[in-house]
Coordinates of N, CA and C and ligand atoms in Angstrom, one line a residue:
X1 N -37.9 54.5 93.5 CA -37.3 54.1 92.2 C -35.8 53.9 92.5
X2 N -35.2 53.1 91.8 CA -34.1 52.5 92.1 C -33.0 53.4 91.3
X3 N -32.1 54.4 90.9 CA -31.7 54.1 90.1 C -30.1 53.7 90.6
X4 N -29.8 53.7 89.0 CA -28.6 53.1 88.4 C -27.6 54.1 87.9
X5 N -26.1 53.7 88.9 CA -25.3 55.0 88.3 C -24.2 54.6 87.4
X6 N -24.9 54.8 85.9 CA -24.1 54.2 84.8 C -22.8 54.9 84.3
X7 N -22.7 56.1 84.7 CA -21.7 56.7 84.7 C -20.9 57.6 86.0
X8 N -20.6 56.5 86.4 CA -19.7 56.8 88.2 C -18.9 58.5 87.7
X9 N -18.7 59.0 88.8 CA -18.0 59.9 89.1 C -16.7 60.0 87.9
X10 N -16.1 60.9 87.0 CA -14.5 60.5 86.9 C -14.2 60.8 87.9
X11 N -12.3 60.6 87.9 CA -11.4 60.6 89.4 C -11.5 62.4 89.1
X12 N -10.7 62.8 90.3 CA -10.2 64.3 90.9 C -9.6 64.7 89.2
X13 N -10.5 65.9 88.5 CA -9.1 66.7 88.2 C -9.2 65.9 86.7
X14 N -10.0 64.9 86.4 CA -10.3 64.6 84.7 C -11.5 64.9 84.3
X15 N -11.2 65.3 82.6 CA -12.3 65.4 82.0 C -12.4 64.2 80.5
X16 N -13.8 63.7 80.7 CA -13.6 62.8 79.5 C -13.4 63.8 78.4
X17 N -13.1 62.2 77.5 CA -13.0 62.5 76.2 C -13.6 61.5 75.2
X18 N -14.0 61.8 74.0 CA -14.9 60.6 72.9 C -13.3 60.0 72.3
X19 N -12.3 60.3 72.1 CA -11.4 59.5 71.1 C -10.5 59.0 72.3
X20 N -9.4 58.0 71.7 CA -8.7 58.1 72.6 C -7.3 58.3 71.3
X21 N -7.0 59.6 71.9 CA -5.4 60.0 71.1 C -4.3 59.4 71.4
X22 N -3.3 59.3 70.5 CA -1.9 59.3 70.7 C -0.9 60.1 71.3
X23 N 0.0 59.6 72.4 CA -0.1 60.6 73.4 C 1.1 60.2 73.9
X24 N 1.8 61.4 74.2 CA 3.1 61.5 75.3 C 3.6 62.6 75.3
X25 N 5.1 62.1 75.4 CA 5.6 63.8 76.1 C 6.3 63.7 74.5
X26 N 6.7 64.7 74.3 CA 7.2 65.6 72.7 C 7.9 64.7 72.1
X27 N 9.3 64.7 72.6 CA 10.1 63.8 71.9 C 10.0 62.4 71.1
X28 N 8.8 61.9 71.8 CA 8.4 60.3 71.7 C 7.1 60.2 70.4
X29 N 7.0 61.9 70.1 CA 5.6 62.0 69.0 C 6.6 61.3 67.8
X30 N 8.3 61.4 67.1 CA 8.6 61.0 66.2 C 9.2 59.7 66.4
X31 N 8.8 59.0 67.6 CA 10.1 57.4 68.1 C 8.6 56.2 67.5
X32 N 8.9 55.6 67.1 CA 8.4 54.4 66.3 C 8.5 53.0 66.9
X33 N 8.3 51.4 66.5 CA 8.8 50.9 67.2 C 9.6 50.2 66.4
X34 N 10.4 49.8 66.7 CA 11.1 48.5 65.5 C 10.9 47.8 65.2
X35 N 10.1 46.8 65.9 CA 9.8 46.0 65.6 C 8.6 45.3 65.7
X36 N 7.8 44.9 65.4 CA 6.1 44.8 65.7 C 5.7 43.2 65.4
X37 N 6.5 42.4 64.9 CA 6.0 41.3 65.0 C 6.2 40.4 65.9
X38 N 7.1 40.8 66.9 CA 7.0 39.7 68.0 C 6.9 40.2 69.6
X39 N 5.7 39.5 70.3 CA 5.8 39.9 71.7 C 6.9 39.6 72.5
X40 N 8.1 40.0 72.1 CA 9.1 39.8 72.7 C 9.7 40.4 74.0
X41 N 10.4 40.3 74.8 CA 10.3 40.7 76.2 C 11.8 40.6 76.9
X42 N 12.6 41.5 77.6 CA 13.7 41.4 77.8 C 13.6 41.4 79.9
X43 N 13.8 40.3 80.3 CA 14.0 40.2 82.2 C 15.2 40.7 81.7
X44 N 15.6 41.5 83.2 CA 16.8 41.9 83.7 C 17.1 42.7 84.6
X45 N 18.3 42.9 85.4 CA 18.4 43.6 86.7 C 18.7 42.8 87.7
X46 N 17.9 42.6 88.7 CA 18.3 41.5 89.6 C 17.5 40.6 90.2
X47 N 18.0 39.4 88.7 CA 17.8 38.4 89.1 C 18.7 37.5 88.8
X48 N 18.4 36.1 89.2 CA 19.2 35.1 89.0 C 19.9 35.2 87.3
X49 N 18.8 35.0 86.6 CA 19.0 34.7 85.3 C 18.4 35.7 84.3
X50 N 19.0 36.6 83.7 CA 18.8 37.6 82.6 C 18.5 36.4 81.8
X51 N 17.0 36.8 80.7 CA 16.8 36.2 79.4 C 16.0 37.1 78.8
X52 N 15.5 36.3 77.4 CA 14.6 37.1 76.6 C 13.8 36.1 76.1
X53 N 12.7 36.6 76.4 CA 11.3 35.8 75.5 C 10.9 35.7 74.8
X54 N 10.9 35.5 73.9 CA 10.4 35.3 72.4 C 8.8 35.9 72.1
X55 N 8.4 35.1 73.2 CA 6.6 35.4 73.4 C 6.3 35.5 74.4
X56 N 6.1 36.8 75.0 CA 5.3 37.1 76.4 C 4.5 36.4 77.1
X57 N 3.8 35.8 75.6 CA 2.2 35.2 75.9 C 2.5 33.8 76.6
X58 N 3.4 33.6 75.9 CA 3.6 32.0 75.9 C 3.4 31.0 76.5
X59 N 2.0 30.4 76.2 CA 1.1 29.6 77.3 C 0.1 30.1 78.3
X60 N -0.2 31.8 78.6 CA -0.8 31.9 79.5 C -1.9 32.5 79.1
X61 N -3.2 32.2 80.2 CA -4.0 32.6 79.7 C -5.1 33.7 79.0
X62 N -5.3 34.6 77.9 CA -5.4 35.1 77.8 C -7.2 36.0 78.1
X63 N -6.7 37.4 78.6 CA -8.0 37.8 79.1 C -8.6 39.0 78.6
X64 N -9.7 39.4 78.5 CA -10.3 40.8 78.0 C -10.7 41.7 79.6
X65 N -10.6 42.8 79.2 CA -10.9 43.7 80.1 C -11.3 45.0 79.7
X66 N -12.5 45.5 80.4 CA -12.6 47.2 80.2 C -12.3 47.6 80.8
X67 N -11.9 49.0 81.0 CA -11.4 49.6 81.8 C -10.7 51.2 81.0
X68 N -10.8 52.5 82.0 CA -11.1 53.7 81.9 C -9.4 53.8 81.8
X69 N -9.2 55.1 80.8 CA -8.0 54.9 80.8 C -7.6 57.2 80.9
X70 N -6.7 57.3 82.0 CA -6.4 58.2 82.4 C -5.0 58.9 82.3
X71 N -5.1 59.9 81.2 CA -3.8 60.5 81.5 C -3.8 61.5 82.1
X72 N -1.8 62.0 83.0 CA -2.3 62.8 83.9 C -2.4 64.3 83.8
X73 N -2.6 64.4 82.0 CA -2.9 65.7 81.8 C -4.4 66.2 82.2
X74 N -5.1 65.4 81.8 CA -6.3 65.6 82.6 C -7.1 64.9 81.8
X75 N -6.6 64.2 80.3 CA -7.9 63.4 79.8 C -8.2 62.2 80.1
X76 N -9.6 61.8 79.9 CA -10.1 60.1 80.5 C -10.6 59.6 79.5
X77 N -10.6 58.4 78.7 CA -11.0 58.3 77.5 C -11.7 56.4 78.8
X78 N -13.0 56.5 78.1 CA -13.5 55.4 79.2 C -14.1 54.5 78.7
X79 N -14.3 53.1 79.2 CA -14.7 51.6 78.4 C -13.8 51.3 77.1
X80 N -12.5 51.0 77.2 CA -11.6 50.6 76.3 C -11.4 49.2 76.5
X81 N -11.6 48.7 75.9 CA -11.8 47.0 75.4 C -10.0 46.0 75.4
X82 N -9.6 46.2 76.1 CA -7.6 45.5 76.1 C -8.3 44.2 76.0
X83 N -7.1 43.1 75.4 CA -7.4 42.0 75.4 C -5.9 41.4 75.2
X84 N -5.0 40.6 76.3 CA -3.9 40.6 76.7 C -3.9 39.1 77.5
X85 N -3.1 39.2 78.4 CA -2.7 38.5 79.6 C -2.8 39.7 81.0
X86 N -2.9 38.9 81.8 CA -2.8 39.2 83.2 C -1.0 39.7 83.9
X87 N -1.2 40.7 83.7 CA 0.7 41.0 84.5 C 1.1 40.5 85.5
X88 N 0.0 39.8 86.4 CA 0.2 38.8 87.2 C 0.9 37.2 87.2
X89 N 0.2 36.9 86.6 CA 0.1 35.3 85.4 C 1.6 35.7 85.0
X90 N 1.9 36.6 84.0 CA 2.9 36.4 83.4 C 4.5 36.8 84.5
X91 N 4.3 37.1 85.9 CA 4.9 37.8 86.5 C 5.4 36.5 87.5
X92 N 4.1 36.0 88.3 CA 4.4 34.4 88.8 C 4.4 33.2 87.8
X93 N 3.9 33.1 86.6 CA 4.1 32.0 85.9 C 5.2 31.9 85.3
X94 N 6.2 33.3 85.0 CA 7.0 33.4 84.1 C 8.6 33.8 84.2
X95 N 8.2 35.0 84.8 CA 9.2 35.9 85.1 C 9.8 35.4 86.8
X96 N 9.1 34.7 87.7 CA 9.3 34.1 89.1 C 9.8 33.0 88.7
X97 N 9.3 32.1 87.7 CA 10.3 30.6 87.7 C 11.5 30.3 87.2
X98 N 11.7 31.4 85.8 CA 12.6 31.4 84.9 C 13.6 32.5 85.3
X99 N 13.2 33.6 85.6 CA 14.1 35.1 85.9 C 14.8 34.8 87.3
X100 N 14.0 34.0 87.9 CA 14.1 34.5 89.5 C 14.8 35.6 90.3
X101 N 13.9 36.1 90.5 CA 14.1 37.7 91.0 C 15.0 37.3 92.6
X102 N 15.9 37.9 92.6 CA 16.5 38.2 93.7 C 15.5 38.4 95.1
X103 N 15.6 38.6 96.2 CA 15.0 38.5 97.4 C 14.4 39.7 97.5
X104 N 15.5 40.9 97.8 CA 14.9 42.3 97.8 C 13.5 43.0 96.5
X105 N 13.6 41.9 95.4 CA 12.8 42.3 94.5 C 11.4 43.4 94.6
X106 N 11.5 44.6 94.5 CA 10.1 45.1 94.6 C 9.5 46.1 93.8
X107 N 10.2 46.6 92.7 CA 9.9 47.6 91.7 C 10.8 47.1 90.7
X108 N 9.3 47.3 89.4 CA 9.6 47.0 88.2 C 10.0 48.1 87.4
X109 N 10.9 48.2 86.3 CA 11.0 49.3 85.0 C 10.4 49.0 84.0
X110 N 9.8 49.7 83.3 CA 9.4 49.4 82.2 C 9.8 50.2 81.3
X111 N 10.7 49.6 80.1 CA 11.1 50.1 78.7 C 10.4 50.0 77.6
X112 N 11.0 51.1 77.0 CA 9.7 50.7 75.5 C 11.1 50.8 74.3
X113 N 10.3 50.0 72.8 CA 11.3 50.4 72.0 C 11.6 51.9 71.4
X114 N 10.9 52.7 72.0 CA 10.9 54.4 71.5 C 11.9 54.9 72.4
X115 N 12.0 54.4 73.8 CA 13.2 54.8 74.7 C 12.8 55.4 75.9
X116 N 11.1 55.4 75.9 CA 10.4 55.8 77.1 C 10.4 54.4 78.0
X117 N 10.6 55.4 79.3 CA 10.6 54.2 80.5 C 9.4 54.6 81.6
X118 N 9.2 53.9 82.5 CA 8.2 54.2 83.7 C 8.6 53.3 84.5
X119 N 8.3 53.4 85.9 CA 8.1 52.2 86.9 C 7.1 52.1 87.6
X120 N 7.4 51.0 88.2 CA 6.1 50.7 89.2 C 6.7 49.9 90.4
X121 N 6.3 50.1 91.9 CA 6.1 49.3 92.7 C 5.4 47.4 92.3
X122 N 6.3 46.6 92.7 CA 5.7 45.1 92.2 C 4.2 45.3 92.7
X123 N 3.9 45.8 94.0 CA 2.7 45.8 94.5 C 1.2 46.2 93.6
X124 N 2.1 47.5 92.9 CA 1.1 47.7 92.0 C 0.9 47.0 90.6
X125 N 2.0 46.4 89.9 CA 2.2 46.1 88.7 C 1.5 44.8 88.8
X126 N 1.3 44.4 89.9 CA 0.6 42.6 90.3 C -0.8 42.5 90.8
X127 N -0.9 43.8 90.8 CA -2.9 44.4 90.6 C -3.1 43.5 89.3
X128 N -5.0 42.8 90.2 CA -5.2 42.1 88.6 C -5.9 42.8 87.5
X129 N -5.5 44.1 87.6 CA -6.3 45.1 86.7 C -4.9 45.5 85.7
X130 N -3.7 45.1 85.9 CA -2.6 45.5 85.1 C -2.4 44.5 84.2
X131 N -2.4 44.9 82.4 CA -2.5 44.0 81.6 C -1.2 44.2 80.9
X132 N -0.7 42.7 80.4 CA 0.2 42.9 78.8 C -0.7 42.4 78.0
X133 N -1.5 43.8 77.3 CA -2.1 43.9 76.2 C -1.6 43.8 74.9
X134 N -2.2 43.4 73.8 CA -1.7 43.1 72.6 C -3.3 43.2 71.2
X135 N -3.9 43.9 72.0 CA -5.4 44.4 71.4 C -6.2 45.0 72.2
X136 N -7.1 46.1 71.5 CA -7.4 46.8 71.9 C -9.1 46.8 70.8
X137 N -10.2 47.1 71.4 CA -11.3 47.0 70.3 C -11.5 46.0 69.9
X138 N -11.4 45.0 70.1 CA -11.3 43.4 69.4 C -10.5 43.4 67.8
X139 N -9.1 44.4 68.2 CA -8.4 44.6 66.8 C -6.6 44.3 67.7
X140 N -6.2 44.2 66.4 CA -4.8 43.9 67.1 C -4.3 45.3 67.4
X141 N -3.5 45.7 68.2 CA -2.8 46.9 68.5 C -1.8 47.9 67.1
X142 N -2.8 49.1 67.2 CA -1.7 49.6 66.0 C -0.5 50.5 66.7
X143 N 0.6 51.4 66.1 CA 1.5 51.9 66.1 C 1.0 53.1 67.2
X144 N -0.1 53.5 66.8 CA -0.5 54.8 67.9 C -0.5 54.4 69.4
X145 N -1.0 52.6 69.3 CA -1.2 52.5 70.9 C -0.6 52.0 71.6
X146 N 0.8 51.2 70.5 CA 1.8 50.7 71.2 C 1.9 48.7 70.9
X147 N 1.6 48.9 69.6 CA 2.0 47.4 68.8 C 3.7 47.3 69.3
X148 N 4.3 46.0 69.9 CA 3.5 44.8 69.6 C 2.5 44.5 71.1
X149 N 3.0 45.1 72.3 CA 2.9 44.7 73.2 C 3.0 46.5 74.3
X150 N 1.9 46.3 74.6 CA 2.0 47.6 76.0 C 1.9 46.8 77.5
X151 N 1.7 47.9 78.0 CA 1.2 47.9 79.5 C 0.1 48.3 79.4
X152 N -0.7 47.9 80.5 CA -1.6 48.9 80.8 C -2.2 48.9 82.0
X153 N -2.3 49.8 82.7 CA -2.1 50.0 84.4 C -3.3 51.0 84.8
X154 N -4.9 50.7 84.2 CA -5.6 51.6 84.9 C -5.7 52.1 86.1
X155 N -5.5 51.7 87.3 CA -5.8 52.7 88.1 C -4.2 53.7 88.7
X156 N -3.3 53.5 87.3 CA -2.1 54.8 87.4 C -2.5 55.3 86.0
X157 N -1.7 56.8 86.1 CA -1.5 57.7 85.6 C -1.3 57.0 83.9
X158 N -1.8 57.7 82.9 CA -1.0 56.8 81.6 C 0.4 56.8 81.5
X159 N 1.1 57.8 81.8 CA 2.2 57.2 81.5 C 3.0 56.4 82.3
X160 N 2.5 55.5 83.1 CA 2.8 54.2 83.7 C 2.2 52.9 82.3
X161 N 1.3 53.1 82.0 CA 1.1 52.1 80.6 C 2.0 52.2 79.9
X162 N 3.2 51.8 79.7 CA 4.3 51.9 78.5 C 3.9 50.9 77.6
X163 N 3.8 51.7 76.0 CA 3.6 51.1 75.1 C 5.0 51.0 74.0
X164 N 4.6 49.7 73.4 CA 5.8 48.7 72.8 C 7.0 48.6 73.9
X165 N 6.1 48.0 74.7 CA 7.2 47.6 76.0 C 8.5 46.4 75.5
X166 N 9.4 46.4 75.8 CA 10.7 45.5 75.2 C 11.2 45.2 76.1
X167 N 11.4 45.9 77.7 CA 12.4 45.4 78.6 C 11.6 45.5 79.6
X168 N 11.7 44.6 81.1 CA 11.8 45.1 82.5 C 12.6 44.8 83.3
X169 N 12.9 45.7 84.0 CA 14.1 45.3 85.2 C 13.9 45.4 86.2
X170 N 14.3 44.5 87.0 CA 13.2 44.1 88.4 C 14.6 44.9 89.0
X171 N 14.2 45.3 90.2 CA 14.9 45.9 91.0 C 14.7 46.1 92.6
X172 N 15.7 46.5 93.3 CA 15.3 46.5 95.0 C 14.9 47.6 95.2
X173 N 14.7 48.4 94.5 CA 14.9 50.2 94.7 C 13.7 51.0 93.5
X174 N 13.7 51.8 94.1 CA 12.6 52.5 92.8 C 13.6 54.0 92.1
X175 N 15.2 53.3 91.9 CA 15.9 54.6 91.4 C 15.9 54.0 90.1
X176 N 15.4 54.7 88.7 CA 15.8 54.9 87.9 C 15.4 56.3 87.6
X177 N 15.8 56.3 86.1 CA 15.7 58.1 85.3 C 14.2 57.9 84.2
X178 N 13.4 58.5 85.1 CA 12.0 58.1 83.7 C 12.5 59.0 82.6
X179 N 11.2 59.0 81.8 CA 11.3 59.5 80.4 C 11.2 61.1 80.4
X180 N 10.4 61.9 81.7 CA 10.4 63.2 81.7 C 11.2 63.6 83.1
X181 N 10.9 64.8 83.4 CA 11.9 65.4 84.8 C 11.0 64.3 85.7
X182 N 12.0 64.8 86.7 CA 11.7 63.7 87.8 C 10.0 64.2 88.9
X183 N 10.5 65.5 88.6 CA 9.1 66.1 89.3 C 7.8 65.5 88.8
X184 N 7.9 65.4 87.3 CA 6.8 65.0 86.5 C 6.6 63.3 86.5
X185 N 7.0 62.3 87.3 CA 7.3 61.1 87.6 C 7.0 60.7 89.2
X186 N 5.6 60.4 89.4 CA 5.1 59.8 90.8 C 5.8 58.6 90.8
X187 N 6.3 58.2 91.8 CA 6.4 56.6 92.0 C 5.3 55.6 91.6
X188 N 4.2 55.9 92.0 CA 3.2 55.4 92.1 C 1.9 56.2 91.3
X189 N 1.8 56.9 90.9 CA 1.1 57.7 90.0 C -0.7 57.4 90.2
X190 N -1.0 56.8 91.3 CA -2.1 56.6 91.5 C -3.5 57.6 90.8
X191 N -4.3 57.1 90.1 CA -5.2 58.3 90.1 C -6.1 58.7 90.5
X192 N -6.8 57.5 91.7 CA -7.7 57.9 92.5 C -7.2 59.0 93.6
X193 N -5.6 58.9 93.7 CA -5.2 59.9 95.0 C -4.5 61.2 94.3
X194 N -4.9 61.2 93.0 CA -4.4 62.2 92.3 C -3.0 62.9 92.6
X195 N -1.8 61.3 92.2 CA -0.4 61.3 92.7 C -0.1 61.7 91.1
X196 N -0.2 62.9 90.4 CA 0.1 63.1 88.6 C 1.9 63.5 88.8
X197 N 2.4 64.1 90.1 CA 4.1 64.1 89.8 C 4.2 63.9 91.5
X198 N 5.7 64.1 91.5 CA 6.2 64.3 92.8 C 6.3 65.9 93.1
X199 N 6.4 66.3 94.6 CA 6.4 67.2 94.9 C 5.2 68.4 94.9
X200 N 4.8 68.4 93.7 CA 4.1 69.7 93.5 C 2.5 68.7 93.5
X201 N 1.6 69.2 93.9 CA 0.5 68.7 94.1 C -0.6 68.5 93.0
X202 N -1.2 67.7 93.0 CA -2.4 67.4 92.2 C -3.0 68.1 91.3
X203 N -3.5 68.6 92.3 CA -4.4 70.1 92.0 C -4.1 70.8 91.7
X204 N -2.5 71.1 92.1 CA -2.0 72.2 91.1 C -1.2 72.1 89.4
X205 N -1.1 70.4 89.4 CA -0.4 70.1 88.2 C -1.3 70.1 87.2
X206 N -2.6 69.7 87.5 CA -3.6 69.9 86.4 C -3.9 70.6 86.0
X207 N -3.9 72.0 86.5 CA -4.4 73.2 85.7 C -2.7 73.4 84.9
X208 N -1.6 73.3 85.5 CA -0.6 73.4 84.3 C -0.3 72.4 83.0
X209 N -1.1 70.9 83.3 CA -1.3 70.3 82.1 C -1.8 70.0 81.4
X210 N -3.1 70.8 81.7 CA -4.3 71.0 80.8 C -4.0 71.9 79.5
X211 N -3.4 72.8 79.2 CA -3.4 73.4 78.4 C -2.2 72.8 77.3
X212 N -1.9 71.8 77.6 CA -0.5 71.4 77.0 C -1.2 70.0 76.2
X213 N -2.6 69.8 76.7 CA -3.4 68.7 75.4 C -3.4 69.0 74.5
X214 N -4.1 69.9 73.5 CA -4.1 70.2 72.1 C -3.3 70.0 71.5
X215 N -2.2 70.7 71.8 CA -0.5 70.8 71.0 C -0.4 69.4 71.5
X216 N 0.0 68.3 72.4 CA 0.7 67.2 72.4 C -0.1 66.4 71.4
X217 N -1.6 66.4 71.0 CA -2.3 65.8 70.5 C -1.8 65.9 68.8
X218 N -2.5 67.4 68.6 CA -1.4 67.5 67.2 C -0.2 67.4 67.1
X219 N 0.3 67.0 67.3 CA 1.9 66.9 67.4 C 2.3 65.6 67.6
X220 N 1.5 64.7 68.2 CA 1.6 63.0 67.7 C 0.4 63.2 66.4
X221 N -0.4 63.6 66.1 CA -1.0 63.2 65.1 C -0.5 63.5 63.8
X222 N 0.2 64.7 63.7 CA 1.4 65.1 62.4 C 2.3 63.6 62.8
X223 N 2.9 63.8 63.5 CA 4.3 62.7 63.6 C 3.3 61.8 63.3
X224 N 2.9 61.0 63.2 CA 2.1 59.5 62.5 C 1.6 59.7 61.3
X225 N 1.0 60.6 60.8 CA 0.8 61.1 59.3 C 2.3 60.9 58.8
X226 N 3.0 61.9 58.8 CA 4.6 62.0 58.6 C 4.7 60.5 58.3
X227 N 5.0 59.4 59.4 CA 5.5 57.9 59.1 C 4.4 57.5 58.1
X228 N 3.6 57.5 58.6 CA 2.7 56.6 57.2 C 2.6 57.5 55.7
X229 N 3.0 58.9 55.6 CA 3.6 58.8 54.2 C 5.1 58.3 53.6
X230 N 5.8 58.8 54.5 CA 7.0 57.7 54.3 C 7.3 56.6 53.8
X231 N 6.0 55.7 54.9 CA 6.1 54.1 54.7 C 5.8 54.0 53.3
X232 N 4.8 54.7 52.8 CA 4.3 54.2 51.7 C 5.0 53.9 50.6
Ligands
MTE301 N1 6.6 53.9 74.7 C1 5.8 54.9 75.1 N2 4.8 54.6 76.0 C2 4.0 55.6 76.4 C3 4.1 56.9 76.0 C4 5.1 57.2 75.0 O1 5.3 58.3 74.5 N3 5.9 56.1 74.6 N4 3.2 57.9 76.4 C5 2.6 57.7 77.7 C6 1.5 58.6 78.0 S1 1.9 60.1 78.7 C7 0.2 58.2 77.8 S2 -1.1 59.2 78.3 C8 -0.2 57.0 77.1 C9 -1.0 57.3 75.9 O2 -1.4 56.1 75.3 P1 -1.9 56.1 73.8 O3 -0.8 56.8 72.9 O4 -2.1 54.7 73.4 O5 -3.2 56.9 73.8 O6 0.9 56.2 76.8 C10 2.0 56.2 77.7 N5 3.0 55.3 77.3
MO302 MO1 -0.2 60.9 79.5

């Protein structure tokens, strides 16, 4: 008998989950975005020509994808439905003709309007598995996941997915200041090689960030109740 392995292995060091929460480091449970109606987009750093785009999308074409989505506290929330463009497509179709990146070009930043950043090696950000998403479920993207426009970088760490992305800055160098200590910031955040920080290993970051789910969970889920009574 043949069978069939419908549910692969997770990676090193995750445990699923049924929901997928709202999620980051503390400070960012009360940062919002400003603005949600346009996929707008800011090139800069080094290239020829700094601009801004009105529409990310603009013109290219759009794709669905599933794909398992990992944060590197240890949860896996898996078969999430994105429906975006290709970070590729928009990267040689858009950002290559119009931005033109300088020669050295090889790592991207990514900004969000809450004030959280990440990077990525170009190598990895040009995987065709890295989306600029703008739905998720066959629904538009809400506030929890990062309307109007995220990242999303399955096979890194979540917090390489920056949600309500606004800026990137191409760069020669992979120096910037992420959003947490630098320890807690892989270059590359891989999570099949279970890269969750620099320095301190894998295996041993998980057992210290596992216990820090609950609380980060409630603690974006108050901060989002909080804004939507507000708004009202
Ligand atoms: N702008 C922004 N992007 C972010 C974060 C954040 O707080 N702000 N958190 C990161 C982390 S640590 C994770 S695990 C995912 C969570 O995505 P979700 O909130 O859509 O579940 O977003 C990532 N991108
Ligand atoms: Mo995360």
């Amino acid at each position: 008998m043949v069978s069939v392995d419908e549910n692969p292995p997770l990676p090193p060091g995750q445990r699923e989950r049924p929901d997928f929460p709202r999620f980051g480091l503390w400070p960012f449970a009360n940062r919002f975005p400003e603005q949600v109606e346009r996929r707008e987009i800011r090139i800069h750093g080094e290239v020829e020509e700094e601009l801004t785009l009105a529409d990310a999308f603009d013109g290219l074409p759009r794709v669905e994808q599933v794909s398992d989505f990992h944060c590197v506290t240890t949860w896996t929330r898996r078969s999430l439905r994105w429906s975006g463009v290709r970070f590729v497509d928009f990267y040689e179709q858009v950002v290559v003709p119009r931005a033109r990146p300088l020669s050295g070009a090889s790592f991207l930043v990514f900004r969000a309007q809450d004030g959280a950043r990440s990077g990525l090696p170009l190598v990895d950000a040009i995987s065709p598995d890295v989306l600029l998403a703008d739905r998720l479920g066959g629904e538009a993207l809400g506030v929890e996941h990062g309307v109007p426009l995220r990242l999303v970088a399955p096979a890194h760490y979540g917090y390489k997915s920056v949600k309500y992305l606004s800026r990137i800055e191409v760069r020669s160098d992979a120096d910037y200041r992420p959003s947490a200590f630098r320890f807690m910031d892989h270059p590359r955040a891989r999570v099949d090689l279970e890269e969750r920080g620099r320095w301190i290993p894998g295996r041993i970051l998980r057992h210290l960030y596992r216990p820090l789910v609950k609380g980060t969970i409630a603690r974006f889920d108050r901060a989002m109740e909080e804004a939507r009574r507000r708004d009202r």
